[in-house]
CSV table of C-alpha atoms in Angstrom, one decimal:
chain,number,residue,atom,x,y,z
B,1,MET,CA,-20.7,-12.6,0.7
B,2,ARG,CA,-22.3,-11.1,-2.1
B,3,LYS,CA,-23.5,-13.1,-5.1
B,4,PRO,CA,-21.1,-12.9,-8.1
B,5,SER,CA,-23.5,-11.5,-10.5
B,6,SER,CA,-24.5,-8.6,-8.1
B,7,ALA,CA,-20.8,-7.9,-7.4
B,8,GLY,CA,-19.9,-8.2,-11.0
B,9,ARG,CA,-22.5,-5.5,-12.2
B,10,LEU,CA,-21.2,-3.1,-9.6
B,11,ARG,CA,-17.6,-3.9,-10.3
B,12,ALA,CA,-18.0,-3.2,-13.9
B,13,TRP,CA,-19.7,0.3,-13.1
B,14,HIS,CA,-16.7,1.1,-10.8
B,15,LEU,CA,-14.0,-0.1,-13.1
B,16,ALA,CA,-15.5,1.9,-16.1
B,17,ALA,CA,-15.9,5.0,-14.2
B,18,GLY,CA,-12.4,4.6,-12.4
B,19,VAL,CA,-10.5,3.9,-15.4
B,20,VAL,CA,-11.9,7.1,-17.1
B,21,LEU,CA,-11.2,9.3,-14.0
B,22,LEU,CA,-7.8,7.8,-13.6
B,23,ALA,CA,-6.8,8.4,-17.2
B,24,ALA,CA,-7.9,11.9,-17.0
B,25,LEU,CA,-6.3,12.7,-13.7
B,26,ALA,CA,-3.0,10.9,-14.9
B,27,ALA,CA,-2.8,13.0,-18.0
B,28,ALA,CA,-3.5,16.2,-16.1
B,29,SER,CA,-0.8,15.2,-13.6
B,30,LEU,CA,1.8,15.1,-16.1
B,31,PHE,CA,1.7,18.7,-16.6
B,32,ILE,CA,1.7,19.7,-12.9
B,33,GLY,CA,5.1,20.9,-11.7
B,34,VAL,CA,7.6,23.7,-11.5
B,35,GLY,CA,9.1,22.7,-14.6
B,36,ASP,CA,7.5,24.3,-17.8
B,37,MET,CA,6.0,21.5,-20.1
B,38,THR,CA,3.2,21.9,-22.4
B,39,PRO,CA,1.1,19.6,-24.7
B,40,ALA,CA,2.2,21.7,-27.6
B,41,GLY,CA,5.8,21.3,-26.8
B,42,LEU,CA,5.4,17.5,-26.6
B,43,LEU,CA,3.4,17.4,-30.0
B,44,HIS,CA,6.3,19.4,-31.6
B,45,ALA,CA,9.0,17.1,-29.8
B,46,ARG,CA,10.8,20.0,-28.0
B,47,GLU,CA,13.7,18.7,-26.5
B,48,GLU,CA,13.3,20.2,-23.0
B,49,ASP,CA,9.7,19.1,-22.8
B,50,VAL,CA,10.5,15.5,-23.9
B,51,ARG,CA,13.5,15.2,-21.5
B,52,LEU,CA,11.2,16.5,-18.6
B,53,LEU,CA,8.6,13.9,-19.5
B,54,VAL,CA,10.7,11.0,-19.7
B,55,GLU,CA,13.1,11.6,-17.0
B,56,SER,CA,10.8,13.0,-14.3
B,57,ARG,CA,7.0,13.2,-14.9
B,58,LEU,CA,6.4,9.9,-16.4
B,59,PRO,CA,8.5,8.0,-13.9
B,60,ARG,CA,6.7,9.9,-11.1
B,61,LEU,CA,3.3,8.9,-12.5
B,62,LEU,CA,4.3,5.3,-12.8
B,63,ALA,CA,5.6,5.1,-9.3
B,64,VAL,CA,2.4,6.5,-8.0
B,65,LEU,CA,0.2,4.2,-9.7
B,66,LEU,CA,2.3,1.2,-8.8
B,67,ALA,CA,2.6,2.3,-5.2
B,68,GLY,CA,-1.0,2.8,-4.7
B,69,THR,CA,-2.1,-0.4,-6.5
B,70,ALA,CA,0.4,-2.5,-4.7
B,71,MET,CA,-0.3,-1.2,-1.2
B,72,SER,CA,-4.0,-1.5,-1.6
B,73,VAL,CA,-4.0,-5.1,-2.7
B,74,ALA,CA,-1.5,-6.0,0.1
B,75,GLY,CA,-4.1,-4.5,2.6
B,76,LEU,CA,-6.8,-6.5,1.0
B,77,VAL,CA,-4.8,-9.7,1.1
B,78,MET,CA,-3.9,-9.3,4.9
B,79,MET,CA,-7.5,-8.3,5.7
B,80,HIS,CA,-8.8,-11.5,4.4
B,81,ILE,CA,-6.1,-14.0,5.6
B,82,THR,CA,-6.3,-12.7,9.0
B,83,GLY,CA,-10.2,-12.4,9.1
B,84,ASN,CA,-9.8,-8.8,10.4
B,85,ARG,CA,-10.9,-5.7,8.4
B,86,PHE,CA,-8.4,-3.5,10.3
B,87,VAL,CA,-5.4,-5.6,9.9
B,88,SER,CA,-2.9,-4.1,7.2
B,89,PRO,CA,0.7,-3.6,6.7
B,90,SER,CA,0.4,-0.3,8.5
B,91,THR,CA,-1.2,-1.8,11.6
B,92,ALA,CA,0.7,-5.2,11.7
B,93,GLY,CA,4.1,-3.8,12.1
B,94,THR,CA,5.0,-4.7,8.6
B,95,THR,CA,5.9,-1.2,7.4
B,96,GLU,CA,7.9,-0.4,10.7
B,97,SER,CA,9.7,-3.7,10.2
B,98,ALA,CA,10.5,-2.8,6.5
B,99,THR,CA,11.8,0.5,7.6
B,100,LEU,CA,14.1,-1.2,10.1
B,101,GLY,CA,15.5,-3.6,7.4
B,102,VAL,CA,16.4,-0.5,5.4
B,103,LEU,CA,18.3,1.0,8.3
B,104,VAL,CA,20.1,-2.3,9.0
B,105,ALA,CA,20.9,-2.4,5.2
B,106,THR,CA,22.3,1.1,5.4
B,107,LEU,CA,24.5,0.4,8.4
B,108,PHE,CA,25.9,-3.0,7.2
B,109,ALA,CA,25.7,-2.8,3.4
B,110,GLY,CA,25.5,0.9,2.6
B,111,GLY,CA,27.7,0.4,-0.3
B,112,GLU,CA,25.8,-2.4,-1.9
B,113,ALA,CA,23.2,-2.1,-4.7
B,114,VAL,CA,19.6,-1.1,-4.0
B,115,ILE,CA,18.5,-4.7,-4.5
B,116,VAL,CA,20.5,-5.9,-1.4
B,117,LYS,CA,18.7,-3.1,0.7
B,118,MET,CA,15.5,-4.4,-0.7
B,119,ALA,CA,16.3,-7.9,0.2
B,120,LEU,CA,17.1,-7.1,3.7
B,121,ALA,CA,13.9,-4.9,4.0
B,122,VAL,CA,11.8,-7.9,2.9
B,123,ALA,CA,13.5,-10.2,5.3
B,124,CYS,CA,12.7,-7.9,8.2
B,125,ALA,CA,9.2,-7.0,7.0
B,126,LEU,CA,8.6,-10.8,6.9
B,127,ALA,CA,10.0,-11.4,10.3
B,128,GLY,CA,8.1,-8.7,11.7
B,129,THR,CA,4.7,-9.8,10.2
B,130,PHE,CA,5.2,-13.5,11.2
B,131,VAL,CA,5.8,-12.3,14.9
B,132,PHE,CA,2.7,-10.4,14.8
B,133,MET,CA,0.8,-13.2,13.4
B,134,THR,CA,2.1,-15.3,16.3
B,135,LEU,CA,0.7,-12.8,18.6
B,136,LEU,CA,-2.4,-12.5,17.0
B,137,ARG,CA,-3.1,-16.2,17.4
B,138,ARG,CA,-2.4,-16.1,21.0
B,139,LEU,CA,-4.7,-13.2,21.8
B,140,THR,CA,-8.2,-13.7,23.0
B,141,PHE,CA,-9.8,-10.3,22.4
B,142,ARG,CA,-13.5,-10.4,21.7
B,143,ASP,CA,-13.5,-6.9,20.0
B,144,MET,CA,-11.8,-7.2,16.4
B,145,ILE,CA,-10.6,-3.5,16.7
B,146,LEU,CA,-8.3,-4.5,19.6
B,147,PHE,CA,-6.3,-6.7,17.3
B,148,PRO,CA,-5.0,-3.7,15.1
B,149,LEU,CA,-4.3,-1.5,18.2
B,150,ALA,CA,-2.0,-4.4,19.4
B,151,GLY,CA,-0.3,-4.3,15.9
B,152,ILE,CA,0.1,-0.5,16.2
B,153,MET,CA,1.6,-1.0,19.6
B,154,PHE,CA,3.9,-3.5,18.2
B,155,GLY,CA,4.8,-1.4,15.3
B,156,GLY,CA,5.4,1.5,17.8
B,157,VAL,CA,8.1,-0.7,19.5
B,158,ILE,CA,9.8,-1.5,16.3
B,159,GLY,CA,9.7,2.1,15.1
B,160,ALA,CA,11.1,3.3,18.6
B,161,ALA,CA,13.9,0.8,18.3
B,162,THR,CA,14.6,1.9,14.7
B,163,THR,CA,14.7,5.7,15.7
B,164,PHE,CA,17.0,4.9,18.7
B,165,VAL,CA,19.5,3.0,16.4
B,166,ALA,CA,19.3,6.0,13.7
B,167,TYR,CA,19.9,8.4,16.6
B,168,ARG,CA,23.0,6.5,17.8
B,169,TYR,CA,24.6,6.3,14.3
B,170,ASP,CA,23.5,9.7,13.4
B,171,LEU,CA,21.0,8.7,10.7
B,172,LEU,CA,17.9,10.3,11.7
B,173,GLN,CA,17.6,12.6,8.5
B,174,THR,CA,18.0,9.4,6.3
B,175,LEU,CA,15.5,7.7,8.4
B,176,GLY,CA,13.1,10.6,7.8
B,177,ALA,CA,13.3,9.8,4.0
B,178,TRP,CA,11.7,6.4,4.5
B,179,THR,CA,9.2,7.2,7.1
B,180,SER,CA,7.7,10.0,5.0
B,181,GLY,CA,6.5,8.8,1.6
B,182,ASP,CA,7.4,11.3,-1.1
B,183,PHE,CA,7.4,11.2,-4.9
B,184,SER,CA,9.2,14.4,-5.4
B,185,ALA,CA,12.6,12.4,-5.9
B,186,VAL,CA,11.3,10.0,-8.2
B,187,LEU,CA,13.4,10.0,-11.5
B,188,ARG,CA,14.0,7.5,-14.2
B,189,GLY,CA,16.4,4.9,-12.9
B,190,ARG,CA,15.0,5.4,-9.2
B,191,TYR,CA,11.6,3.8,-9.3
B,192,GLU,CA,12.1,0.7,-11.3
B,193,LEU,CA,12.1,-1.6,-8.3
B,194,LEU,CA,8.2,-0.9,-8.0
B,195,TRP,CA,7.6,-3.1,-11.0
B,196,ILE,CA,8.6,-6.0,-8.6
B,197,ALA,CA,5.5,-4.8,-6.4
B,198,GLY,CA,3.4,-4.8,-9.7
B,199,ALA,CA,4.6,-8.2,-10.5
B,200,VAL,CA,3.7,-9.5,-6.9
B,201,THR,CA,0.1,-7.7,-7.1
B,202,LEU,CA,-0.6,-9.9,-10.2
B,203,LEU,CA,0.5,-13.1,-8.4
B,204,GLY,CA,-2.0,-12.1,-5.7
B,205,TYR,CA,-4.7,-12.1,-8.2
B,206,LEU,CA,-3.9,-15.8,-9.2
B,207,TYR,CA,-4.3,-16.6,-5.4
B,208,ALA,CA,-7.5,-14.6,-5.1
B,209,ASP,CA,-9.7,-17.6,-4.7
B,210,ARG,CA,-7.6,-19.3,-2.1
B,211,PHE,CA,-7.2,-16.1,-0.3
B,212,THR,CA,-11.2,-15.7,-0.2
B,213,VAL,CA,-11.4,-19.4,1.1
B,214,ALA,CA,-8.6,-18.9,3.9
B,215,GLY,CA,-10.5,-15.8,5.2
B,216,MET,CA,-13.6,-18.0,6.0
B,217,GLY,CA,-11.4,-19.7,8.6
B,218,ARG,CA,-9.0,-22.7,9.0
B,219,SER,CA,-11.7,-25.4,9.4
B,220,PHE,CA,-13.7,-24.3,6.6
B,221,ALA,CA,-10.6,-23.8,4.2
B,222,ILE,CA,-9.2,-27.4,5.2
B,223,ASN,CA,-12.7,-29.0,4.7
B,224,LEU,CA,-12.6,-27.5,1.1
B,225,GLY,CA,-9.2,-28.9,0.4
B,226,VAL,CA,-7.1,-25.8,0.7
B,227,ARG,CA,-3.8,-25.9,2.5
B,228,TYR,CA,-4.7,-23.0,5.0
B,229,ASP,CA,-1.1,-22.6,6.4
B,230,ARG,CA,0.6,-22.5,3.0
B,231,VAL,CA,-2.1,-19.8,1.7
B,232,VAL,CA,-1.8,-17.6,4.7
B,233,ASN,CA,2.0,-17.8,4.6
B,234,THR,CA,1.9,-16.8,0.9
B,235,GLY,CA,-0.3,-13.9,1.5
B,236,LEU,CA,2.0,-12.7,4.2
B,237,VAL,CA,5.0,-13.1,1.9
B,238,LEU,CA,3.2,-11.1,-0.9
B,239,ALA,CA,2.1,-8.3,1.6
B,240,SER,CA,5.6,-8.1,3.0
B,241,VAL,CA,7.5,-8.0,-0.4
B,242,ILE,CA,5.1,-5.2,-1.5
B,243,THR,CA,5.4,-3.2,1.7
B,244,ALA,CA,9.3,-3.5,1.7
B,245,VAL,CA,9.6,-2.4,-2.0
B,246,VAL,CA,7.5,0.6,-1.6
B,247,VAL,CA,9.3,1.8,1.6
B,248,VAL,CA,12.8,1.3,-0.1
B,249,THR,CA,11.6,3.2,-3.3
B,250,VAL,CA,9.4,6.2,-1.9
B,251,GLY,CA,9.0,5.6,1.8
B,252,GLU,CA,5.9,4.8,4.0
B,253,ILE,CA,2.5,5.2,2.4
B,254,PRO,CA,-0.1,5.6,5.3
B,255,PHE,CA,-3.6,4.6,5.5
B,256,VAL,CA,-3.9,3.4,1.7
B,257,SER,CA,-3.7,-0.3,2.6
B,258,LEU,CA,-6.2,0.1,5.4
B,259,ILE,CA,-9.0,2.5,4.0
B,260,VAL,CA,-9.1,1.4,0.4
B,261,PRO,CA,-9.9,-2.3,0.9
B,262,ASN,CA,-12.5,-1.5,3.5
B,263,LEU,CA,-14.2,1.0,0.9
B,264,VAL,CA,-14.1,-1.5,-1.8
B,265,THR,CA,-15.3,-4.6,0.1
B,266,LEU,CA,-18.2,-2.6,1.5
B,267,ALA,CA,-19.5,-2.1,-2.1
B,268,LEU,CA,-18.5,-5.2,-3.8
B,269,GLY,CA,-18.4,-7.9,-1.1
B,270,ASP,CA,-15.6,-10.2,0.1
B,271,ASN,CA,-14.7,-12.1,-2.9
B,272,LEU,CA,-11.3,-11.3,-4.0
B,273,ARG,CA,-11.9,-12.3,-7.5
B,274,TYR,CA,-14.2,-9.2,-7.8
B,275,ALA,CA,-12.9,-6.9,-5.2
B,276,LEU,CA,-9.1,-7.0,-6.1
B,277,PRO,CA,-9.2,-5.3,-9.5
B,278,ALA,CA,-11.4,-2.5,-8.0
B,279,THR,CA,-9.1,-2.2,-5.0
B,280,ALA,CA,-6.0,-1.9,-7.1
B,281,LEU,CA,-7.8,0.7,-9.3
B,282,THR,CA,-9.3,2.8,-6.3
B,283,GLY,CA,-5.7,2.6,-4.5
B,284,ALA,CA,-4.0,4.0,-7.7
B,285,LEU,CA,-6.6,6.9,-8.1
B,286,PHE,CA,-6.6,7.8,-4.3
B,287,VAL,CA,-2.7,8.0,-4.2
B,288,LEU,CA,-2.7,9.9,-7.4
B,289,LEU,CA,-5.4,12.3,-6.3
B,290,CYS,CA,-3.4,12.8,-3.0
B,291,ASP,CA,0.0,13.5,-4.9
B,292,VAL,CA,-1.7,15.9,-7.2
B,293,ALA,CA,-3.2,17.8,-4.3
B,294,GLY,CA,0.2,17.9,-2.6
B,295,ARG,CA,1.7,19.4,-5.5
B,296,VAL,CA,-1.0,22.2,-6.1
B,297,ILE,CA,-2.0,23.3,-2.7
B,298,ARG,CA,1.1,25.4,-2.1
B,299,PHE,CA,2.5,25.6,-5.7
B,300,PRO,CA,5.4,25.8,-6.4
B,301,TYR,CA,6.2,24.2,-3.2
B,302,GLU,CA,5.1,20.6,-2.7
B,303,ILE,CA,3.7,18.7,0.4
B,304,PRO,CA,4.7,15.2,0.8
B,305,VAL,CA,2.2,12.6,-0.3
B,306,SER,CA,2.2,11.0,3.1
B,307,THR,CA,1.0,14.1,4.7
B,308,VAL,CA,-1.9,14.6,2.5
B,309,LEU,CA,-2.7,10.9,2.6
B,310,GLY,CA,-2.5,11.1,6.6
B,311,VAL,CA,-5.1,13.9,6.6
B,312,ILE,CA,-7.5,12.7,4.2
B,313,GLY,CA,-7.0,8.9,5.2
B,314,SER,CA,-7.6,9.7,8.8
B,315,ALA,CA,-10.8,11.5,8.1
B,316,ILE,CA,-12.3,8.8,5.8
B,317,PHE,CA,-11.3,6.2,8.3
B,318,LEU,CA,-13.1,8.1,11.0
B,319,VAL,CA,-16.2,8.4,8.8
B,320,LEU,CA,-15.9,4.7,8.2
B,321,LEU,CA,-16.0,3.8,12.0
B,322,LEU,CA,-18.8,6.5,12.8
B,323,ARG,CA,-21.2,5.5,9.9
B,324,GLY,CA,-20.2,2.0,8.8
B,325,GLY,CA,-19.0,0.6,12.1
B,326,ARG,CA,-21.7,-2.2,12.1
B,327,ARG,CA,-21.1,-3.1,8.5
B,328,LEU,CA,-17.4,-3.3,9.3
B,329,GLY,CA,-17.9,-5.6,12.3
B,330,VAL,CA,-17.0,-2.8,14.9
B,331,ARG,CA,-19.1,-2.9,18.0
């Protein structure tokens, strides 16, 4: 682990540059879209421009920032409490379990409020994650990359079961809305659940030191007086809640929870107190960048952010494996 002073200097540099870049990109993103909105129109309080900003552009920007921040922190927390750099909500069956929960809610509580669907998604995400953690403790692989591969297989089984049920009940099109992350349908009144994910992300910062100690192993954590099982379970609950809220609101967001924590910890070290703010900022910037790219590549048409994230995220992940494999712990 890096010394706090060294990590702190690097963290300050990253945060300063990241905040400036994020602010500039966020401001530019407000004026990208089919609807005609200009800075002059906003300055003169033109009704059409103000309505477009309040009803669509600003809610979309907030949804992008909250989803990117929350999913990155969820991946960082899972990476630490499992002691494996390749375990994240997308490689532990958490995302697929949350999608199954939304499908169950649609079948049995379709007329209920969105918060009910979110609760069922959280319950299924928790159940799936704890099942994977039970399997993880029983596996004896020596190569750490085999653990997330097992998680991907586990998630694939859950995903296949979800698809089969959706097919039987003619809900495949509805299922596609949850498996493909997209911010194009975000409007005022349809993204506010993401503030729950933001609050949970802040809660994760309060537990940062305990997550860091838990990542050093059960024996080490217990010797330092940390209640290892409670801390690990808290981390799993935080990651599951964040994942479920994001899936219910905007759909699955791939790769963010996997590559962003790895990139940040390679630069800043493994102390969550220093790495977590930079991870949140990097995740928000990464998702916003991909969302803007999806809007301008085929303007006026839009590419779903999950597609852009899949292409860019897979390329970055391959680079991490090929160039930084030893630093990540890959043999």
